[in-house]
Coordinates of N, CA and C and ligand atoms in Angstrom, one line a residue:
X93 N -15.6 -6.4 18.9 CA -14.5 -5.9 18.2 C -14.4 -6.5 16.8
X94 N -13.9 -5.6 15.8 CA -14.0 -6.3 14.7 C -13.0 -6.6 14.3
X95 N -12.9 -7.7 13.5 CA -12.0 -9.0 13.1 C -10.8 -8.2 12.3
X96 N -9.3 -9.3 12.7 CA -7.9 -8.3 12.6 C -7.9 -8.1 10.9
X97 N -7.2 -7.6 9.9 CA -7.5 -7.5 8.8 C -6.3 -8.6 8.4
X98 N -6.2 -9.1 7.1 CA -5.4 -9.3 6.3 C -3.7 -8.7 6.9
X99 N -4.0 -7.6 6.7 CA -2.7 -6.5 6.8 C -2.2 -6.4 8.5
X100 N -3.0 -6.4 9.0 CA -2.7 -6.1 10.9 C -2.2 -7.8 10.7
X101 N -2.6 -8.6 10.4 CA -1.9 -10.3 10.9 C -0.4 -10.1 10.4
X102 N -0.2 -9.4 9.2 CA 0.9 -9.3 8.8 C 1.9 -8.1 9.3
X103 N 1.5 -7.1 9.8 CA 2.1 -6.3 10.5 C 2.4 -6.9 12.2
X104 N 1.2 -7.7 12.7 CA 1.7 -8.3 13.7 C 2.4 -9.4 14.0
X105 N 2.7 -9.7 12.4 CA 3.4 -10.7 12.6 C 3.0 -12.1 12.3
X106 N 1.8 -12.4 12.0 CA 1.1 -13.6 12.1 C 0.7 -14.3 10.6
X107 N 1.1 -13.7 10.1 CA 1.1 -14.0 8.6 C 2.3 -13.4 8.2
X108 N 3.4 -14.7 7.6 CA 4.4 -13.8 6.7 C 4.3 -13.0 5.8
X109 N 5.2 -12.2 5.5 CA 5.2 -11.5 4.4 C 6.3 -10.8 4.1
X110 N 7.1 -10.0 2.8 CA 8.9 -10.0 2.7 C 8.5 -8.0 2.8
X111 N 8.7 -7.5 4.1 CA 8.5 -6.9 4.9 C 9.9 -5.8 4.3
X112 N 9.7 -4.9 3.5 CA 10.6 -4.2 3.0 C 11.2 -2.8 3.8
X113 N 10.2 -2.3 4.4 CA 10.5 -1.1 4.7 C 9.5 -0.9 6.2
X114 N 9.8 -0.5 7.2 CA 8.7 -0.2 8.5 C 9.2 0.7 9.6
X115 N 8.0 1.4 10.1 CA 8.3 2.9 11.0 C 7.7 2.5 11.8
X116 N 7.2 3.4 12.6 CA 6.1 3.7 13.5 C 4.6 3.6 13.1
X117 N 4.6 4.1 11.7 CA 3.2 4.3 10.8 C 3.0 3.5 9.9
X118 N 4.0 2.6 9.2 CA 3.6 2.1 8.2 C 4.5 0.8 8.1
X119 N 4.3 0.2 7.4 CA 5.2 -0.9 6.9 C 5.1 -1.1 5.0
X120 N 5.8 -1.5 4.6 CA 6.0 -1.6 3.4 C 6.2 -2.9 2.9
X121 N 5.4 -4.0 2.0 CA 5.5 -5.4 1.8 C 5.8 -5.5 0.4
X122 N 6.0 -6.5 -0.1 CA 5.8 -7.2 -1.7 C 4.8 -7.6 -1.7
X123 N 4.1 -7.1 -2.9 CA 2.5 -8.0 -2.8 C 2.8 -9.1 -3.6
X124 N 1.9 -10.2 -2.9 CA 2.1 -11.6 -3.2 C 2.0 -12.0 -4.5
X125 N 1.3 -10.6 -5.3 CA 0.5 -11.2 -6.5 C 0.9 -10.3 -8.1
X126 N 1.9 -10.0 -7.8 CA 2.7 -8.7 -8.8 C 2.2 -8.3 -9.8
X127 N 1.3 -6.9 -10.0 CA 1.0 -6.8 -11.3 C 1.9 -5.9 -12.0
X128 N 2.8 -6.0 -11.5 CA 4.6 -5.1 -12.5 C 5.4 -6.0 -11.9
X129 N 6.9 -6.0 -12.8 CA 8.2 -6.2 -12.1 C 8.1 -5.8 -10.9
X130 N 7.9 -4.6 -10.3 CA 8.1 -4.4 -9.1 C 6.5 -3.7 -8.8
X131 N 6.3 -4.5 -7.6 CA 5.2 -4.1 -7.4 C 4.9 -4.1 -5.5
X132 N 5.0 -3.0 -4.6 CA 5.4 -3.2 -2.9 C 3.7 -2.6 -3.0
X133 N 3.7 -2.8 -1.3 CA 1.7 -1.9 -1.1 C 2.6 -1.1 0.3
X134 N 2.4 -0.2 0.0 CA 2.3 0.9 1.4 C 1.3 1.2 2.1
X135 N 1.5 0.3 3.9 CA 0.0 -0.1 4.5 C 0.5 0.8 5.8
X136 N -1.0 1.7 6.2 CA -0.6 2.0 7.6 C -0.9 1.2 8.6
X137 N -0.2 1.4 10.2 CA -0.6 0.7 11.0 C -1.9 0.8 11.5
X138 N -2.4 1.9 11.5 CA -3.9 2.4 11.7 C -4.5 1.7 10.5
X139 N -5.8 0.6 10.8 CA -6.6 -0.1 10.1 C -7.6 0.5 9.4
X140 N -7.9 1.8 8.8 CA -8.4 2.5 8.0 C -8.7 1.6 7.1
X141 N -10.6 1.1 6.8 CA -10.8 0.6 6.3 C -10.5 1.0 4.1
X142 N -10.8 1.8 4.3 CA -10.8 2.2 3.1 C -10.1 4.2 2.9
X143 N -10.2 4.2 1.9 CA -9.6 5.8 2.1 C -10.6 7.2 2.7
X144 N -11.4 6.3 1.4 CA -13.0 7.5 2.4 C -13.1 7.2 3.7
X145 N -12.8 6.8 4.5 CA -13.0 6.4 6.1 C -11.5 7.5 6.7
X146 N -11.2 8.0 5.7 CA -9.8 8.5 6.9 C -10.7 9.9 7.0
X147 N -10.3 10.8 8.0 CA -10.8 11.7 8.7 C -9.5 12.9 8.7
X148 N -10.1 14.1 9.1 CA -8.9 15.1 9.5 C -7.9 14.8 10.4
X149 N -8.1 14.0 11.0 CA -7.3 13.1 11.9 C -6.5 12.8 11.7
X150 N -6.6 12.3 10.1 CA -5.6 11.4 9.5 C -4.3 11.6 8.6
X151 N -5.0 13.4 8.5 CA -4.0 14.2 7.6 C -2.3 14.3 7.6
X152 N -2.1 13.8 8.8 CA -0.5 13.4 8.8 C -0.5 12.3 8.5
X153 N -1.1 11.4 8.7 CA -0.5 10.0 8.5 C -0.8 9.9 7.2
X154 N -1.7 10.4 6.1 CA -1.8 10.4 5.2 C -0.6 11.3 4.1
X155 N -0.2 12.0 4.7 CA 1.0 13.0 4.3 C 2.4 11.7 4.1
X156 N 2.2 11.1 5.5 CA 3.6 10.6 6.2 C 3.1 9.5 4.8
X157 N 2.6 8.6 4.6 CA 2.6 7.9 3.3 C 3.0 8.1 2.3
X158 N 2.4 9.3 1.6 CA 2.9 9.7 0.4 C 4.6 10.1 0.7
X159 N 4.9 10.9 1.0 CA 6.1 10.7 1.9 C 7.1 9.9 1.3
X160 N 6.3 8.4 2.3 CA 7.4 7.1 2.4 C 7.4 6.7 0.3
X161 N 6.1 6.9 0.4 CA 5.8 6.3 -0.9 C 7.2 6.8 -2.1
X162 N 7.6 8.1 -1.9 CA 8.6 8.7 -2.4 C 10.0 8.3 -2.1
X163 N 10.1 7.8 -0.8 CA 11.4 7.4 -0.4 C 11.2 5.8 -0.9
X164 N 10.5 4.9 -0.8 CA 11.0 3.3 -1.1 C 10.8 3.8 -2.7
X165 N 10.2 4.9 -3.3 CA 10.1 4.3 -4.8 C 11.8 4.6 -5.0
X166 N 12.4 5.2 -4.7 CA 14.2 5.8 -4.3 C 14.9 4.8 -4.4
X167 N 14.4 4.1 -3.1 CA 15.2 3.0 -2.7 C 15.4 1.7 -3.8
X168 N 13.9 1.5 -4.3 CA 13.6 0.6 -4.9 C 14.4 1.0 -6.6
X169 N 14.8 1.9 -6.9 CA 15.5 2.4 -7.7 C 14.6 2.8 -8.8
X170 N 13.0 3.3 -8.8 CA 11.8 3.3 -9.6 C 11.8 4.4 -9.9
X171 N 12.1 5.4 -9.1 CA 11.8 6.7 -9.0 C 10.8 7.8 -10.1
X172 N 12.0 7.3 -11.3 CA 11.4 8.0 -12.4 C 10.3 7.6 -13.2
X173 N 9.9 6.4 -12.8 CA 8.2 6.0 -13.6 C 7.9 5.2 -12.9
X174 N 6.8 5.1 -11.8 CA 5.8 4.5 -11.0 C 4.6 5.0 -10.7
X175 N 3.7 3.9 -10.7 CA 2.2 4.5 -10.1 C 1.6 4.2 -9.1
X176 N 1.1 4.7 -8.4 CA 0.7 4.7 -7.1 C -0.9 4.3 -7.2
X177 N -1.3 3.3 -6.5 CA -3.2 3.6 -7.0 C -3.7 2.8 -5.7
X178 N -5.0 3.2 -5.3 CA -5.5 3.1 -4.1 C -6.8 2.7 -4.8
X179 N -7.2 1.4 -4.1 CA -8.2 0.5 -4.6 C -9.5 1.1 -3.6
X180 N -10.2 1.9 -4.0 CA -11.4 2.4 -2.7 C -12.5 1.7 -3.3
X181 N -12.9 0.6 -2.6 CA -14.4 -0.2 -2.8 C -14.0 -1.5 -3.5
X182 N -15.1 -2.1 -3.5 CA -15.1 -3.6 -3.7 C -15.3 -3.1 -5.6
X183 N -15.9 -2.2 -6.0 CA -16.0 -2.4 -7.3 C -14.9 -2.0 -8.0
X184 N -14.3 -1.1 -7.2 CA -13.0 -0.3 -7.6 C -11.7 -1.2 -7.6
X185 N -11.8 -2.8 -7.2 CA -11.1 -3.8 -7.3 C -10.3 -3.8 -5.5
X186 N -11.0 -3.0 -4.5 CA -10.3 -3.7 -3.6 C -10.8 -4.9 -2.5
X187 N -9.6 -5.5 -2.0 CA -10.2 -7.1 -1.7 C -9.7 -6.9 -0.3
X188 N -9.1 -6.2 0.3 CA -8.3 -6.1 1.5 C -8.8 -4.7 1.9
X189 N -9.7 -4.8 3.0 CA -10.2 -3.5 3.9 C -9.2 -3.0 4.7
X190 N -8.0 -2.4 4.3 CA -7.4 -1.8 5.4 C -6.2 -1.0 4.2
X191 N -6.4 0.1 4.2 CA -5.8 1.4 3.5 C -4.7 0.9 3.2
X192 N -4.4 0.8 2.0 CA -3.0 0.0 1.0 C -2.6 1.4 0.3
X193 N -1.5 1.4 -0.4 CA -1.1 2.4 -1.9 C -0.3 1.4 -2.4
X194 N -0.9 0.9 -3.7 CA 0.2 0.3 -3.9 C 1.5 1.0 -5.0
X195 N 2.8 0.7 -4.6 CA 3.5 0.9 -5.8 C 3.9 0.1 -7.3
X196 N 3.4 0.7 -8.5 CA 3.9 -0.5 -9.3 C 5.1 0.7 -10.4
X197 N 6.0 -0.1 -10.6 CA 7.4 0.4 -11.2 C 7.8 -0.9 -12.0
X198 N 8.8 -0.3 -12.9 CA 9.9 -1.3 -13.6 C 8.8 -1.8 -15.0
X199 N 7.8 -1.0 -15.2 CA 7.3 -1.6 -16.4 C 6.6 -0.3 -16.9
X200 N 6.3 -0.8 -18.5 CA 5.7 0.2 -19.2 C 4.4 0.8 -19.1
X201 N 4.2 2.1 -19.2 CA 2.4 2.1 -18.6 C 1.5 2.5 -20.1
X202 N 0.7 1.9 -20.6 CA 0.1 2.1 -22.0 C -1.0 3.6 -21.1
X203 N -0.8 4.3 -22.5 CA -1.3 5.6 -22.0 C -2.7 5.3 -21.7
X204 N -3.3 5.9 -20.7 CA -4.5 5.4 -20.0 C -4.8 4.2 -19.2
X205 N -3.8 3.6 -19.5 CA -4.5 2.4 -18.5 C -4.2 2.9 -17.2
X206 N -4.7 2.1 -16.0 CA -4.8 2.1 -14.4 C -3.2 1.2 -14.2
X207 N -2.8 -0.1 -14.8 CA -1.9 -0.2 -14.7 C -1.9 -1.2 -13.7
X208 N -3.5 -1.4 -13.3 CA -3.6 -2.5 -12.1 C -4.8 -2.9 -12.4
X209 N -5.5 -3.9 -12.4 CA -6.6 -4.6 -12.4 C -7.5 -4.9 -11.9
Ligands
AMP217 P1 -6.5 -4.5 -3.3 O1 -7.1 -5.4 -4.3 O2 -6.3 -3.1 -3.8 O3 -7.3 -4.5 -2.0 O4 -5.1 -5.0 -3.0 C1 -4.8 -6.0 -2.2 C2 -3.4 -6.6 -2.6 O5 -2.9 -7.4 -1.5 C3 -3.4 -7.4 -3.8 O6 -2.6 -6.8 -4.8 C4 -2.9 -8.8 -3.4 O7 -2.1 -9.4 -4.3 C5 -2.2 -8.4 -2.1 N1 -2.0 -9.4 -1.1 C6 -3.0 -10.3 -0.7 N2 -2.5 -11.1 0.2 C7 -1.2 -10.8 0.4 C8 -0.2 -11.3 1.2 N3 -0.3 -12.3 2.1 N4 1.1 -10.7 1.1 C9 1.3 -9.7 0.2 N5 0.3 -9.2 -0.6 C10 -0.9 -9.7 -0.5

């Protein structure tokens, strides 16, 4: 069996984390490492390493994401300027194998940048 991720210790519980928003499908955290004023990661519970790994299978829970992604940016009171960006691959800057979105809000986006590092 392969080893729990980052994100499943934290969904299970075993690693804190300030736990903002959670369903059936997803949970919603602050990431530890803020690259905006407001900056949460929208993780499903399904351990989907990366995005290219989701399948037709996945097509709701992928839907149900963007979705939530729309309701906490609401809540979070962001609504009208935030970016959503999904880190696919180690080159592409991601460090955590298990399907994130993160949201970043509450700051300015210079035209063209990614807005995340
Ligand atoms: P990525 O680089 O796209 O894989 O994003 C991983 C994100 O997880 C980074 O923005 C990290 O700051 C964030 N992160 C790592 N560990 C934690 C943690 N324990 N709690 C919250 N966010 C974390």
């Amino acid at each position: 069996m392969s080893e729990e991720t980052l994100f499943t210790k934290i969904i299970n519980g075993n690693i804190p984390a300030e736990i903002l928003f959670e369903d059936d499908h997803c949970i919603c955290i602050r990431d530890i490492n803020p690259q905006a004023p407001t900056h949460v990661l929208v993780i499903p519970r399904k351990p989907l390493p990366r995005l290219v790994d989701a399948t037709e299978d996945d097509k709701a829970l992928l839907g149900h994401l963007m979705l939530k992604v729309g309701e906490i940016a609401r809540e979070l009171g962001i609504e009208r300027a935030f970016r959503v960006v999904i880190n696919n691959g180690e080159s592409a800057g991601q460090t955590v194998f298990h399907l994130h979105l993160h949201i970043l809000g509450n700051t300015t986006f210079d035209e063209g940048s990614l807005g995340i590092s």
